[in-house]
Short mmCIF file of C-alpha atoms in Angstrom, two decimals:
data_model
loop_
_atom_site.label_atom_id
_atom_site.label_comp_id
_atom_site.label_asym_id
_atom_site.label_seq_id
_atom_site.Cartn_x
_atom_site.Cartn_y
_atom_site.Cartn_z
CA MET A 1 98.34 -56.00 61.99
CA THR A 2 99.56 -54.35 58.81
CA ASN A 3 97.35 -54.65 55.94
CA SER A 4 99.04 -56.60 53.02
CA LEU A 5 97.46 -54.16 50.53
CA CYS A 6 99.15 -51.21 51.98
CA PRO A 7 102.24 -50.18 49.71
CA ASN A 8 105.75 -49.74 51.01
CA PRO A 9 106.39 -46.27 52.02
CA ARG A 10 109.88 -46.19 50.48
CA CYS A 11 109.31 -47.78 46.98
CA ARG A 12 105.49 -47.73 47.00
CA ALA A 13 105.39 -51.40 45.95
CA LEU A 14 102.47 -53.45 47.20
CA ARG A 15 103.22 -55.56 50.32
CA VAL A 16 103.53 -59.43 50.15
CA GLY A 17 103.90 -62.09 52.62
CA GLY A 18 107.02 -61.68 55.14
CA HIS A 19 108.49 -58.48 56.67
CA VAL A 20 110.96 -57.59 53.97
CA CYS A 21 109.96 -55.87 50.58
CA PRO A 22 111.24 -58.09 47.88
CA ARG A 23 111.79 -55.05 45.49
CA CYS A 24 113.93 -52.66 47.64
CA GLY A 25 114.95 -55.07 50.52
CA VAL A 26 113.80 -52.52 53.38
CA ILE A 27 112.07 -53.86 56.43
CA TYR A 28 108.49 -52.77 56.56
CA ALA A 29 108.48 -51.72 60.27
CA LYS A 30 111.62 -49.73 59.94
CA ALA A 31 110.42 -47.80 56.71
CA GLU A 32 106.89 -47.13 58.43
CA ALA A 33 108.79 -45.83 61.47
CA ARG A 34 110.98 -43.61 59.16
CA ALA A 35 108.02 -42.32 57.39
CA VAL A 36 106.35 -41.16 60.52
CA ALA A 37 109.30 -39.38 61.89
CA GLN A 38 109.78 -37.62 58.71
CA ARG A 39 106.39 -36.18 58.70
CA GLN A 40 106.82 -35.04 62.12
CA MET A 41 110.26 -33.30 61.60
CA ALA A 42 108.86 -31.55 58.65
CA PRO A 43 109.30 -27.66 58.83
CA SER A 44 106.28 -25.92 60.14
CA VAL A 45 104.44 -23.43 58.32
CA ASP A 46 101.80 -20.69 59.17
CA LYS A 47 98.68 -22.60 59.83
CA PRO A 48 95.52 -20.95 59.48
CA ALA A 49 93.42 -20.31 62.86
CA GLY A 50 90.57 -22.98 63.31
CA PRO A 51 90.50 -26.67 63.20
CA GLN A 52 92.94 -28.25 61.03
CA PRO A 53 92.49 -31.10 58.75
CA PRO A 54 93.84 -34.50 59.82
CA LEU A 55 97.33 -35.47 58.35
CA PRO A 56 97.19 -37.87 55.38
CA PRO A 57 97.90 -41.43 55.93
CA ALA A 58 101.23 -42.73 55.44
CA TYR A 59 100.08 -44.76 52.43
CA PRO A 60 97.01 -44.07 50.08
CA ASP A 61 93.84 -45.82 50.89
CA PRO A 62 93.65 -48.75 48.50
CA PHE A 63 90.04 -48.62 48.01
CA PRO A 64 89.27 -44.94 47.85
CA PRO A 65 85.54 -43.84 47.97
CA PRO A 66 83.88 -43.11 44.64
CA GLN A 67 84.13 -39.69 43.50
CA ALA A 68 81.23 -37.66 41.88
CA PHE A 69 82.03 -36.33 38.48
CA PRO A 70 80.57 -33.19 37.20
CA PRO A 71 78.02 -33.59 34.21
CA PRO A 72 79.22 -32.88 30.85
CA GLN A 73 79.02 -29.30 29.77
CA ASN A 74 77.95 -29.78 26.19
CA GLN A 75 75.31 -32.58 25.74
CA GLY A 76 74.36 -33.26 22.19
CA THR A 77 71.85 -35.71 20.55
CA PHE A 78 73.05 -39.22 20.41
CA ALA A 79 72.62 -41.05 17.36
CA PRO A 80 72.01 -44.83 16.97
CA GLN A 81 75.13 -45.07 14.60
CA ASP A 82 77.23 -43.77 17.42
CA LEU A 83 76.86 -47.21 19.20
CA ASP A 84 79.43 -48.50 16.46
CA ARG A 85 82.17 -46.80 18.40
CA PHE A 86 81.39 -49.04 21.44
CA ALA A 87 80.98 -52.26 19.58
CA PRO A 88 83.54 -54.85 20.65
CA PRO A 89 86.14 -55.79 17.80
CA PRO A 90 85.42 -59.02 15.97
CA TYR A 91 86.84 -62.33 17.08
CA TYR A 92 89.19 -64.12 14.71
CA GLY A 93 90.60 -66.74 17.12
CA PRO A 94 89.99 -70.41 17.02
CA PRO A 95 86.74 -71.85 17.91
CA ALA A 96 85.83 -71.80 21.55
CA SER A 97 83.09 -73.46 23.56
CA PRO A 98 81.23 -71.16 25.79
CA GLN A 99 81.64 -73.47 28.86
CA ASP A 100 85.46 -72.99 28.81
CA ASP A 101 85.61 -69.35 30.11
CA GLY A 102 81.96 -68.89 31.42
CA PRO A 103 80.19 -65.56 30.05
CA PHE A 104 83.49 -64.02 29.05
CA ALA A 105 84.29 -66.80 26.43
CA PRO A 106 84.68 -65.50 22.88
CA PRO A 107 81.72 -66.24 20.38
CA ALA A 108 82.03 -69.88 19.19
CA ALA A 109 82.82 -70.09 15.60
CA PHE A 110 81.47 -72.67 13.23
CA PRO A 111 84.06 -75.46 12.86
CA VAL A 112 85.41 -75.66 8.97
CA SER A 113 86.28 -79.05 7.77
CA ASP A 114 88.63 -79.73 4.68
CA GLU A 115 85.45 -80.93 2.82
CA ALA A 116 83.65 -77.61 3.41
CA LEU A 117 86.85 -75.63 2.81
CA PHE A 118 87.42 -77.12 -0.77
CA HIS A 119 83.85 -77.95 -1.70
CA ASP A 120 82.61 -76.19 -4.98
CA PRO A 121 78.95 -76.43 -5.42
CA GLY A 122 79.27 -75.59 -8.97
CA SER A 123 81.51 -78.55 -10.01
CA GLU A 124 79.39 -80.92 -7.98
CA LYS A 125 76.45 -79.77 -10.04
CA ALA A 126 78.21 -79.94 -13.33
CA LEU A 127 79.42 -83.72 -12.25
CA GLU A 128 75.84 -84.70 -11.47
CA ASP A 129 74.56 -83.17 -14.64
CA THR A 130 77.14 -85.41 -16.43
CA LEU A 131 76.30 -88.61 -14.77
CA ARG A 132 72.67 -88.01 -15.31
CA LEU A 133 73.41 -87.80 -19.10
CA ILE A 134 75.69 -90.83 -19.51
CA ALA A 135 74.81 -93.30 -16.68
CA ILE A 136 71.52 -94.73 -17.87
CA PRO A 137 72.77 -94.91 -21.69
CA ALA A 138 75.82 -96.50 -20.56
CA ALA A 139 74.24 -98.91 -18.39
CA LEU A 140 71.83 -99.96 -20.86
CA LEU A 141 74.76 -100.36 -23.56
CA GLY A 142 76.79 -102.52 -21.13
CA ALA A 143 73.94 -104.78 -20.29
CA TRP A 144 73.08 -105.32 -23.99
CA LEU A 145 76.71 -106.09 -24.80
CA LEU A 146 76.65 -108.57 -21.78
CA MET A 147 73.77 -110.42 -22.92
CA HIS A 148 75.60 -111.33 -26.22
CA THR A 149 77.99 -113.37 -24.30
CA SER A 150 76.76 -116.57 -22.88
CA SER A 151 78.80 -116.35 -19.45
CA GLY A 152 77.74 -112.79 -19.02
CA ARG A 153 74.09 -113.67 -19.75
CA SER A 154 74.26 -116.46 -17.21
CA LEU A 155 76.07 -114.35 -14.63
CA GLY A 156 73.60 -111.57 -14.92
CA ARG A 157 70.71 -113.98 -14.68
CA ILE A 158 72.03 -115.85 -11.83
CA PHE A 159 72.75 -112.68 -9.72
CA PHE A 160 70.18 -110.21 -10.99
CA SER A 161 67.28 -110.92 -13.29
CA MET A 162 66.23 -114.25 -11.78
CA TRP A 163 65.41 -112.54 -8.56
CA VAL A 164 63.49 -109.74 -10.47
CA HIS A 165 61.82 -112.40 -12.47
CA GLU A 166 60.48 -114.39 -9.48
CA LEU A 167 59.62 -111.04 -7.70
CA GLY A 168 57.55 -110.51 -10.65
CA HIS A 169 55.48 -113.54 -10.23
CA SER A 170 54.81 -112.85 -6.66
CA VAL A 171 53.84 -109.36 -6.97
CA ALA A 172 51.29 -110.18 -9.74
CA ALA A 173 49.77 -112.97 -7.59
CA TRP A 174 49.63 -110.70 -4.68
CA PHE A 175 47.60 -108.24 -6.84
CA CYS A 176 45.10 -111.17 -7.86
CA GLY A 177 44.80 -112.12 -4.30
CA PHE A 178 46.90 -115.23 -4.25
CA HIS A 179 49.68 -116.10 -1.54
CA ALA A 180 52.96 -116.48 -3.30
CA VAL A 181 56.59 -116.71 -2.00
CA PRO A 182 59.36 -115.85 -4.36
CA LEU A 183 62.19 -118.25 -4.21
CA PRO A 184 65.40 -118.93 -6.23
CA TRP A 185 64.08 -120.21 -9.81
CA PHE A 186 60.76 -121.04 -8.46
CA THR A 187 57.78 -119.18 -6.90
CA PRO A 188 55.14 -121.24 -5.17
CA VAL A 189 51.51 -119.76 -5.52
CA ALA A 190 48.48 -120.81 -3.50
CA ASP A 191 45.63 -122.51 -5.35
CA ASN A 192 42.83 -120.23 -4.16
CA ARG A 193 42.66 -116.43 -3.36
CA SER A 194 42.62 -115.23 0.28
CA ILE A 195 41.12 -112.16 1.49
CA ILE A 196 44.03 -111.83 4.16
CA ASN A 197 46.37 -111.38 1.17
CA THR A 198 44.18 -109.01 -0.53
CA ALA A 199 44.09 -106.77 2.73
CA MET A 200 47.69 -107.24 3.42
CA LEU A 201 48.46 -105.63 -0.01
CA ALA A 202 45.46 -103.14 0.10
CA ALA A 203 46.39 -101.63 3.35
CA PRO A 204 49.98 -100.40 2.43
CA LEU A 205 48.63 -99.15 -0.96
CA VAL A 206 45.98 -96.98 1.05
CA TYR A 207 48.68 -95.84 3.40
CA PHE A 208 50.68 -94.85 0.58
CA GLY A 209 47.85 -92.95 -0.95
CA HIS A 210 47.17 -91.27 2.36
CA ARG A 211 50.87 -90.07 2.73
CA ALA A 212 50.55 -88.85 -0.93
CA TRP A 213 47.38 -86.91 -0.24
CA ASN A 214 48.95 -85.31 2.69
CA ALA A 215 52.13 -84.33 0.68
CA LYS A 216 49.77 -82.89 -2.00
CA SER A 217 51.66 -84.88 -4.74
CA ARG A 218 49.65 -85.32 -7.62
CA PRO A 219 52.00 -87.87 -9.39
CA LEU A 220 52.06 -90.31 -6.20
CA ILE A 221 48.36 -89.86 -5.38
CA ALA A 222 47.61 -90.95 -9.19
CA ALA A 223 50.06 -93.80 -8.61
CA ALA A 224 48.45 -95.04 -5.43
CA GLY A 225 44.95 -94.84 -7.31
CA ALA A 226 46.34 -96.65 -10.32
CA LEU A 227 47.75 -99.55 -8.07
CA LEU A 228 44.50 -99.76 -6.06
CA LEU A 229 42.39 -100.04 -9.12
CA LEU A 230 44.80 -102.46 -10.55
CA GLN A 231 44.39 -104.66 -7.39
CA LEU A 232 40.61 -104.19 -7.68
CA VAL A 233 40.43 -105.54 -11.09
CA CYS A 234 43.01 -108.33 -10.66
CA THR A 235 40.94 -109.51 -7.50
CA PHE A 236 37.49 -109.15 -8.15
CA VAL A 237 37.22 -109.14 -12.12
CA LEU A 238 39.68 -111.70 -13.44
CA SER A 239 38.76 -115.23 -13.03
CA ILE A 240 40.95 -117.76 -11.54
CA PRO A 241 42.45 -119.08 -14.77
CA SER A 242 42.87 -115.65 -16.17
CA ALA A 243 44.62 -114.62 -12.86
CA ARG A 244 46.87 -117.61 -13.21
CA ALA A 245 47.78 -116.71 -16.62
CA PHE A 246 48.36 -113.01 -15.49
CA PHE A 247 50.88 -113.97 -12.72
CA ILE A 248 52.55 -116.52 -14.97
CA PHE A 249 53.03 -113.50 -17.72
CA GLY A 250 54.19 -111.28 -14.69
CA GLY A 251 57.69 -113.17 -14.34
CA ASP A 252 59.37 -111.48 -17.46
CA ALA A 253 56.70 -108.63 -17.12
CA GLY A 254 58.24 -108.00 -13.74
CA CYS A 255 61.88 -107.75 -15.05
CA LEU A 256 60.62 -105.06 -17.73
CA VAL A 257 58.57 -103.03 -15.26
CA PHE A 258 60.61 -103.39 -12.05
CA GLY A 259 63.85 -102.91 -14.25
CA THR A 260 62.54 -99.68 -15.37
CA ALA A 261 61.82 -98.42 -11.93
CA LEU A 262 65.20 -99.46 -10.60
CA ILE A 263 67.03 -97.84 -13.56
CA LEU A 264 64.89 -94.64 -12.74
CA THR A 265 65.90 -94.44 -9.19
CA PHE A 266 69.27 -92.72 -10.43
CA PHE A 267 67.20 -89.54 -10.83
CA ALA A 268 66.33 -89.64 -7.09
CA PRO A 269 66.46 -86.30 -5.31
CA ALA A 270 69.75 -85.28 -3.61
CA GLU A 271 68.21 -85.61 -0.03
CA SER A 272 66.98 -89.21 -0.47
CA LYS A 273 68.80 -92.18 0.94
CA LEU A 274 69.06 -93.61 -2.61
CA ARG A 275 71.57 -90.85 -3.49
CA ARG A 276 73.28 -90.18 -0.23
CA HIS A 277 74.05 -93.79 0.57
CA HIS A 278 74.70 -94.30 -3.24
CA LEU A 279 72.16 -97.16 -3.47
CA ARG A 280 70.94 -95.80 -6.85
CA TRP A 281 74.20 -97.13 -8.56
CA GLY A 282 73.41 -100.74 -7.40
CA PHE A 283 69.81 -100.37 -8.36
CA LEU A 284 70.91 -99.04 -11.68
CA VAL A 285 73.15 -102.09 -12.52
CA ILE A 286 70.08 -104.45 -11.32
CA GLY A 287 67.62 -102.63 -13.43
CA ALA A 288 69.73 -102.56 -16.43
CA VAL A 289 70.64 -106.18 -16.51
CA SER A 290 67.13 -107.33 -15.75
CA PHE A 291 65.64 -105.24 -18.32
CA MET A 292 67.85 -106.08 -21.08
CA ASP A 293 67.99 -109.71 -20.22
CA VAL A 294 64.37 -109.94 -21.09
CA PHE A 295 63.90 -107.36 -23.55
CA GLU A 296 66.72 -108.46 -25.96
CA GLY A 297 65.32 -111.88 -25.95
CA TRP A 298 61.69 -111.24 -26.70
CA TRP A 299 62.94 -108.56 -29.32
CA ALA A 300 64.96 -111.23 -31.04
CA ALA A 301 62.02 -113.69 -30.79
CA ARG A 302 60.05 -111.56 -33.39
CA HIS A 303 62.05 -113.31 -36.05
CA ASP A 304 63.71 -116.02 -34.35
CA SER A 305 61.34 -118.33 -32.32
CA ASP A 306 64.39 -120.55 -31.03
CA ARG A 307 64.99 -117.53 -28.63
CA ILE A 308 61.68 -118.40 -26.75
CA ALA A 309 62.41 -120.47 -23.75
CA TYR A 310 60.18 -123.41 -24.11
CA GLY A 311 60.70 -126.56 -22.36
CA THR A 312 60.60 -127.70 -18.73
CA HIS A 313 62.17 -126.81 -15.48
CA GLU A 314 63.21 -129.47 -12.85
CA LEU A 315 61.57 -127.22 -9.96
CA ALA A 316 58.66 -125.50 -11.56
CA GLY A 317 57.61 -127.86 -14.37
CA LEU A 318 56.99 -126.07 -17.65
CA SER A 319 58.48 -122.96 -18.54
CA ASP A 320 56.49 -119.76 -18.60
CA ALA A 321 56.35 -119.61 -22.33
CA SER A 322 55.21 -123.29 -22.46
CA LYS A 323 52.58 -122.72 -19.74
CA LEU A 324 51.15 -119.63 -21.47
CA THR A 325 51.13 -121.55 -24.86
CA GLU A 326 50.02 -125.01 -23.84
CA THR A 327 48.01 -124.54 -20.71
CA PHE A 328 46.39 -121.11 -21.27
CA GLY A 329 45.96 -121.17 -24.93
CA TRP A 330 48.15 -118.15 -26.05
CA THR A 331 49.53 -118.06 -29.37
CA GLU A 332 53.29 -117.52 -30.02
CA SER A 333 52.73 -114.22 -31.80
CA GLN A 334 50.40 -113.01 -28.98
CA MET A 335 52.96 -113.92 -26.31
CA VAL A 336 55.99 -112.32 -28.21
CA ARG A 337 53.77 -109.21 -29.02
CA ALA A 338 52.71 -108.72 -25.45
CA TYR A 339 56.28 -108.81 -24.02
CA VAL A 340 57.71 -106.60 -26.87
CA VAL A 341 54.84 -104.06 -26.54
CA LEU A 342 55.32 -103.80 -22.56
CA GLY A 343 59.12 -103.40 -23.11
CA VAL A 344 58.56 -100.52 -25.80
CA VAL A 345 56.28 -98.93 -23.38
CA CYS A 346 58.74 -99.17 -20.54
CA LEU A 347 61.61 -97.65 -22.87
CA LEU A 348 59.20 -94.72 -23.70
CA VAL A 349 58.59 -94.06 -20.04
CA MET A 350 62.24 -94.32 -19.31
CA ALA A 351 62.93 -92.00 -22.13
CA ALA A 352 60.55 -89.45 -21.10
CA VAL A 353 61.84 -89.30 -17.37
CA TYR A 354 65.33 -89.28 -18.74
CA ALA A 355 64.81 -86.41 -21.00
CA ARG A 356 62.84 -84.30 -18.32
CA ALA A 357 65.75 -85.14 -15.95
CA VAL A 358 68.61 -84.10 -18.26
CA TRP A 359 67.15 -81.26 -20.35
CA LYS A 360 68.64 -78.05 -19.64
CA PRO A 361 67.20 -74.80 -21.28
CA GLU A 362 70.85 -73.48 -21.66
CA TRP A 363 71.63 -76.18 -24.12
CA LEU A 364 68.92 -75.08 -26.30
CA ARG A 365 69.97 -71.52 -26.04
CA SER A 366 73.78 -72.55 -26.85
CA VAL A 367 72.55 -74.67 -29.84
CA ARG A 368 70.43 -71.59 -31.17
CA ARG A 369 73.53 -69.34 -30.79
CA ALA A 370 75.69 -71.90 -32.67
CA LEU A 371 73.15 -72.21 -35.47
CA GLY A 372 72.93 -68.32 -35.54
CA LYS A 373 76.55 -67.83 -36.01
CA GLY A 374 76.74 -70.70 -38.60
CA ALA A 375 74.16 -68.85 -40.69
#
């Protein structure tokens, strides 16, 4: 049987299935017979004596044996940089997966999205610097203007500051060892301390301190230690009447303290969820409205006692101001001074963190250059 890889003796094209060459149209059997007859009828030449080599085949061997190549004559030294001549050319095609073509697939390229293609880190940093500079002052100014309208104050208190106020009552009661549940417009507090409530608050504080210690963060370690010390004093040092006065005071105090904390979440690191999920914007609004709702009222109460919320509440009975003055014996000036001092301290903390977050050394250098040119 004729090998299909043997070429046609006439046109030298490789054979395919069938008996006729598709290239020249000759029949394979006739072409082979004609080739053999031509070799036999070739003119004879003087042949040397001795055994003669066999006649070459009618077609070349498609799989010739490997030939031995002579070694190179002039072998020189081979430097490592000569390998660059044999390096494959770089691949500039589309991204490909190695599973598509096996080991011969081109190297996979990193996908480039439109966001990464048009992303400018410099412009993003400039935008963040601008937001850090104007966001908190704008939020506080907007909240202050909102508090000077009756409808704005009512809406801000219903949706924002009321919840932070009740949370302040609850947290103050927890630090004193009392069970409390923050509810809308009212926070029920247990009559006696409970060791279970004390342990339930101390456990997360200890865990927070442990994490801060492992992270070697001195500010967080100091914060955890201060909170544990506050719980120790409120639980084991304060008497029950003093503790009750403390968590009554903690309502508006919570708006000042927690409002400041919510505002300062705007300076969260870039990798935190507060910034990646844009939670800091909501916390900024809640904190600014809660802080300004309380601070603006107590600041005005320094000269206008009508701004103090005396009276009764249909759910909680006496208001916080009435309880502090009538039940626990606080004077009006002591109460106003306590809230104003706490609010000013929160403002100073806010200003210090704000200045540290937005301060840029290049601003000082530009100001100095401008002053130098003016002189």
